[in-house]
Amino acid sequence: GQQVMQIPQYQHVQEGEDFTTYCNSSTTLSNIQWYKQRPGGHPVFLIQLVKSGEVKKQKRLTFQFGEAKKNSSLHITATQTTDVGTYFCAGGLGAGSYQLTFGKGTKLSVIP
Amino acid sequence: NAGVTQTPKFQVLKTGQSMTLQCAQDMNHEYMSWYRQDPGMGLRLIHYSVGAGITDQGEVPNGYNVSRSTTEDFPLRLLSAAPSQTSVYFCASSLGTSGGTDTQYFGPGTRLTVL
C-alpha cells in the first residue's frame, strides 16, 4: 500500500534556528497537505500543495512539493516557541482514492 | 458553526466492554473519517464514509464498526474493547469534493484507556 515516510521523527532546536521536516512517498501523489498538532491538541490544517514543483509561503513557513510529486518539505525560518508541536504531512492519491495517508510526524521542540 | 465535535473527551473501559464514540459535524461535509493516534505511529485511518449510508474500511478497521445514517453523524463503535485499543481517537470531516483528499477538519479527540 501507499506509504508516506516523514523524517526526522524528533527535532530539538534553539529558538531562532531554522527547522525542516521532509516527507517522501513511494508513489506519485495528487496532492500533499501539512498539518500542525500542538501538544494535547488536534491536527490543524496548514496548507495544501497540488502542482509539481509548487512552493508556498506562510510568513516564516515555506512549503515545497517536489517535481515528481513524491516528496515535500516544510521549512520554518527562525523558530519561535509558538512553533512547538508535531508537524504531519498527508498525501492523497487523487481520483478514485478516498484516503489520505499521513506521515508519522515530526515533533518539534524549541529551546528558549 | 461548532465544526467537528466529539464525545466523550475521556473514557476508561474494562476489557470486553463496548462503547460508542460520538462524532458530529455541522459543516454539511460529505466525507467523514476516524483515525487513531498512537505514540510514534502518526494518524492511522480506521473507517471512513463518503456520504450518508456509505462506509468503508481504512488501514486498521479490526475491532471497530461504523455507520452513517445522516450526513452530520459518524459514530465509532468498539464491540469488545481490548487494551490494544487504548489510543487517542480523532474524527475528521471534509467537503468530499476530492474524495477524502481535501482539507480535513479534525475534532478535539477522545482519549480512551482500556484496562
Short mmCIF file of C-alpha atoms in Angstrom, two decimals:
data_model
loop_
_atom_site.label_atom_id
_atom_site.label_comp_id
_atom_site.label_asym_id
_atom_site.label_seq_id
_atom_site.Cartn_x
_atom_site.Cartn_y
_atom_site.Cartn_z
CA GLY A 1 0.00 0.00 0.00
CA GLN A 2 0.93 3.63 -0.23
CA GLN A 3 3.39 4.77 2.38
CA VAL A 4 4.36 8.26 3.37
CA MET A 5 7.65 8.48 5.21
CA GLN A 6 8.47 11.54 7.27
CA ILE A 7 11.80 12.50 8.80
CA PRO A 8 13.10 13.31 11.28
CA GLN A 9 10.84 11.88 13.99
CA TYR A 10 12.07 14.42 16.53
CA GLN A 11 13.88 17.73 16.25
CA HIS A 12 15.15 19.94 19.05
CA VAL A 13 16.24 23.42 18.05
CA GLN A 14 17.33 26.55 19.82
CA GLU A 15 14.91 29.41 19.43
CA GLY A 16 15.90 31.36 16.34
CA GLU A 17 17.32 28.38 14.49
CA ASP A 18 15.73 27.01 11.33
CA PHE A 19 13.82 23.74 11.10
CA THR A 20 12.96 21.44 8.21
CA THR A 21 10.87 18.29 8.00
CA TYR A 22 10.77 16.04 4.95
CA CYS A 23 8.08 13.83 3.52
CA ASN A 24 8.60 11.08 0.93
CA SER A 25 6.07 8.87 -0.81
CA SER A 26 6.56 5.55 -2.55
CA THR A 27 4.02 6.61 -5.19
CA THR A 28 3.08 9.78 -7.02
CA LEU A 29 0.71 11.96 -5.04
CA SER A 30 -2.16 14.04 -6.35
CA ASN A 31 -1.68 16.50 -3.53
CA ILE A 32 0.06 16.88 -0.23
CA GLN A 33 -1.20 18.59 2.87
CA TRP A 34 0.54 19.74 6.01
CA TYR A 35 -0.97 19.79 9.48
CA LYS A 36 0.23 21.04 12.84
CA GLN A 37 -0.75 19.47 16.15
CA ARG A 38 0.01 21.36 19.33
CA PRO A 39 0.69 19.28 22.46
CA GLY A 40 -2.63 17.91 23.73
CA GLY A 41 -4.48 19.27 20.72
CA HIS A 42 -5.80 18.05 17.42
CA PRO A 43 -4.28 18.34 13.93
CA VAL A 44 -4.96 21.66 12.25
CA PHE A 45 -4.66 22.17 8.50
CA LEU A 46 -1.80 24.42 7.39
CA ILE A 47 -1.63 24.19 3.63
CA GLN A 48 -2.19 22.08 0.53
CA LEU A 49 0.15 21.72 -2.45
CA VAL A 50 -1.11 20.35 -5.73
CA LYS A 51 1.24 21.31 -8.55
CA SER A 52 4.60 19.79 -9.39
CA GLY A 53 7.40 22.00 -8.05
CA GLU A 54 4.96 24.19 -6.14
CA VAL A 55 6.29 26.46 -3.41
CA LYS A 56 4.06 28.27 -0.94
CA LYS A 57 4.92 30.55 1.94
CA GLN A 58 3.09 31.44 5.11
CA LYS A 59 5.11 34.05 7.00
CA ARG A 60 8.13 32.07 8.31
CA LEU A 61 6.90 28.74 6.88
CA THR A 62 7.89 27.56 3.40
CA PHE A 63 6.30 24.51 1.83
CA GLN A 64 7.60 22.72 -1.25
CA PHE A 65 6.22 19.95 -3.44
CA GLY A 66 8.76 18.02 -5.48
CA GLU A 67 8.89 17.95 -9.26
CA ALA A 68 7.93 14.26 -9.31
CA LYS A 69 5.17 14.86 -6.75
CA LYS A 70 6.67 12.22 -4.49
CA ASN A 71 8.27 14.41 -1.86
CA SER A 72 7.62 17.55 0.08
CA SER A 73 9.21 19.67 2.74
CA LEU A 74 8.25 22.20 5.38
CA HIS A 75 10.86 24.74 6.41
CA ILE A 76 10.48 27.13 9.32
CA THR A 77 12.82 30.10 9.47
CA ALA A 78 13.90 31.45 12.84
CA THR A 79 11.79 29.19 15.04
CA GLN A 80 9.79 30.59 17.92
CA THR A 81 8.39 28.85 20.98
CA THR A 82 4.95 29.09 19.38
CA ASP A 83 6.16 26.69 16.66
CA VAL A 84 6.30 23.81 19.16
CA GLY A 85 4.21 20.83 18.12
CA THR A 86 4.08 17.90 15.75
CA TYR A 87 4.00 18.53 12.02
CA PHE A 88 2.34 15.96 9.80
CA CYS A 89 2.32 15.60 6.05
CA ALA A 90 -0.56 13.77 4.40
CA GLY A 91 -0.66 12.58 0.81
CA GLY A 92 -3.57 11.83 -1.47
CA LEU A 93 -3.60 9.51 -4.44
CA GLY A 94 -6.29 11.59 -6.12
CA ALA A 95 -9.06 10.46 -8.42
CA GLY A 96 -10.75 7.34 -7.16
CA SER A 97 -8.92 7.42 -3.86
CA TYR A 98 -10.83 8.29 -0.74
CA GLN A 99 -7.97 8.22 1.71
CA LEU A 100 -5.25 10.49 2.89
CA THR A 101 -2.12 8.76 4.11
CA PHE A 102 -0.41 10.54 6.97
CA GLY A 103 3.27 10.51 7.75
CA LYS A 104 4.22 9.68 11.33
CA GLY A 105 5.01 13.30 12.04
CA THR A 106 7.98 15.33 13.21
CA LYS A 107 7.84 16.53 16.79
CA LEU A 108 9.48 19.93 17.13
CA SER A 109 10.80 21.22 20.43
CA VAL A 110 12.08 24.77 20.68
CA ILE A 111 14.50 25.64 23.46
CA PRO A 112 14.09 29.27 24.55
CA ASN B 1 -20.54 26.69 13.41
CA ALA B 2 -19.30 24.26 16.05
CA GLY B 3 -17.22 22.42 13.44
CA VAL B 4 -16.45 18.82 14.37
CA THR B 5 -17.46 17.75 17.85
CA GLN B 6 -16.58 14.54 19.66
CA THR B 7 -17.86 12.98 22.86
CA PRO B 8 -16.68 11.92 25.33
CA LYS B 9 -13.31 13.65 25.75
CA PHE B 10 -12.01 10.95 28.06
CA GLN B 11 -13.12 7.37 28.65
CA VAL B 12 -11.84 4.42 30.67
CA LEU B 13 -13.13 0.97 29.80
CA LYS B 14 -12.53 -2.51 31.07
CA THR B 15 -11.52 -5.24 28.66
CA GLY B 16 -14.57 -6.67 26.94
CA GLN B 17 -16.81 -3.65 27.41
CA SER B 18 -18.42 -1.98 24.45
CA MET B 19 -18.93 1.68 23.79
CA THR B 20 -19.65 4.23 21.09
CA LEU B 21 -17.56 7.29 20.37
CA GLN B 22 -19.70 10.07 19.01
CA CYS B 23 -18.76 12.43 16.20
CA ALA B 24 -20.84 15.17 14.64
CA GLN B 25 -20.19 17.99 12.18
CA ASP B 26 -22.33 20.94 11.19
CA MET B 27 -20.50 21.95 8.02
CA ASN B 28 -22.54 19.75 5.66
CA HIS B 29 -19.42 17.77 4.81
CA GLU B 30 -19.89 14.60 2.80
CA TYR B 31 -16.67 12.87 3.87
CA MET B 32 -16.08 11.77 7.44
CA SER B 33 -13.41 9.56 8.91
CA TRP B 34 -12.00 8.12 12.10
CA TYR B 35 -8.31 7.99 12.95
CA ARG B 36 -6.42 6.62 15.89
CA GLN B 37 -3.20 8.18 17.08
CA ASP B 38 -0.61 6.20 18.98
CA PRO B 39 2.85 7.43 20.04
CA GLY B 40 5.28 7.20 17.15
CA MET B 41 2.62 5.85 14.78
CA GLY B 42 1.10 9.01 13.43
CA LEU B 43 -2.55 9.01 12.38
CA ARG B 44 -3.98 5.74 11.12
CA LEU B 45 -7.29 5.59 9.31
CA ILE B 46 -9.86 3.26 10.88
CA HIS B 47 -13.02 3.76 8.81
CA TYR B 48 -14.34 6.42 6.52
CA SER B 49 -17.56 7.46 4.84
CA VAL B 50 -18.08 9.32 1.58
CA GLY B 51 -21.70 10.10 2.34
CA ALA B 52 -24.76 9.01 4.27
CA GLY B 53 -25.29 5.28 4.00
CA ILE B 54 -21.78 4.58 2.67
CA THR B 55 -18.87 3.41 4.77
CA ASP B 56 -15.59 1.66 4.08
CA GLN B 57 -12.58 0.31 5.90
CA GLY B 58 -9.32 2.11 6.36
CA GLU B 59 -5.92 0.85 7.39
CA VAL B 60 -6.83 -0.52 10.85
CA PRO B 61 -10.56 -1.44 10.93
CA ASN B 62 -10.49 -4.59 13.08
CA GLY B 63 -12.46 -4.29 16.32
CA TYR B 64 -14.40 -1.23 15.18
CA ASN B 65 -17.74 -0.69 13.49
CA VAL B 66 -19.22 2.45 11.96
CA SER B 67 -22.46 3.59 10.42
CA ARG B 68 -23.54 6.79 8.68
CA SER B 69 -27.28 7.25 8.86
CA THR B 70 -27.12 11.03 8.49
CA THR B 71 -24.68 13.49 6.92
CA GLU B 72 -23.96 15.02 10.31
CA ASP B 73 -23.12 11.99 12.46
CA PHE B 74 -20.50 9.27 12.23
CA PRO B 75 -20.28 7.16 15.41
CA LEU B 76 -17.49 4.67 16.03
CA ARG B 77 -18.35 1.52 17.95
CA LEU B 78 -15.95 -0.64 19.90
CA LEU B 79 -17.64 -4.03 20.18
CA SER B 80 -15.39 -5.65 22.79
CA ALA B 81 -12.67 -3.32 24.00
CA ALA B 82 -9.10 -4.58 24.23
CA PRO B 83 -6.01 -2.94 25.79
CA SER B 84 -4.57 -2.59 22.27
CA GLN B 85 -7.36 -0.10 21.55
CA THR B 86 -6.00 2.33 24.13
CA SER B 87 -5.38 5.39 21.99
CA VAL B 88 -6.48 8.87 21.08
CA TYR B 89 -9.29 8.83 18.55
CA PHE B 90 -9.88 11.69 16.13
CA CYS B 91 -12.87 12.21 13.93
CA ALA B 92 -12.40 14.33 10.82
CA SER B 93 -14.58 15.67 8.07
CA SER B 94 -14.09 17.29 4.70
CA LEU B 95 -16.19 18.59 1.84
CA GLY B 96 -15.57 15.44 -0.13
CA THR B 97 -15.20 17.19 -3.47
CA SER B 98 -11.87 15.40 -3.97
CA GLY B 99 -12.88 12.14 -2.34
CA GLY B 100 -11.21 12.13 1.04
CA THR B 101 -8.16 14.05 -0.06
CA ASP B 102 -9.30 17.61 0.51
CA THR B 103 -8.76 19.62 3.66
CA GLN B 104 -9.55 17.64 6.79
CA TYR B 105 -11.18 19.30 9.80
CA PHE B 106 -10.44 17.38 12.97
CA GLY B 107 -12.44 17.12 16.14
CA PRO B 108 -10.81 17.62 19.58
CA GLY B 109 -10.31 13.88 20.10
CA THR B 110 -11.35 11.20 22.58
CA ARG B 111 -8.70 9.79 24.87
CA LEU B 112 -9.58 6.14 25.52
CA THR B 113 -7.92 3.84 28.03
CA VAL B 114 -8.78 0.15 28.12
CA LEU B 115 -7.74 -1.65 31.29
#
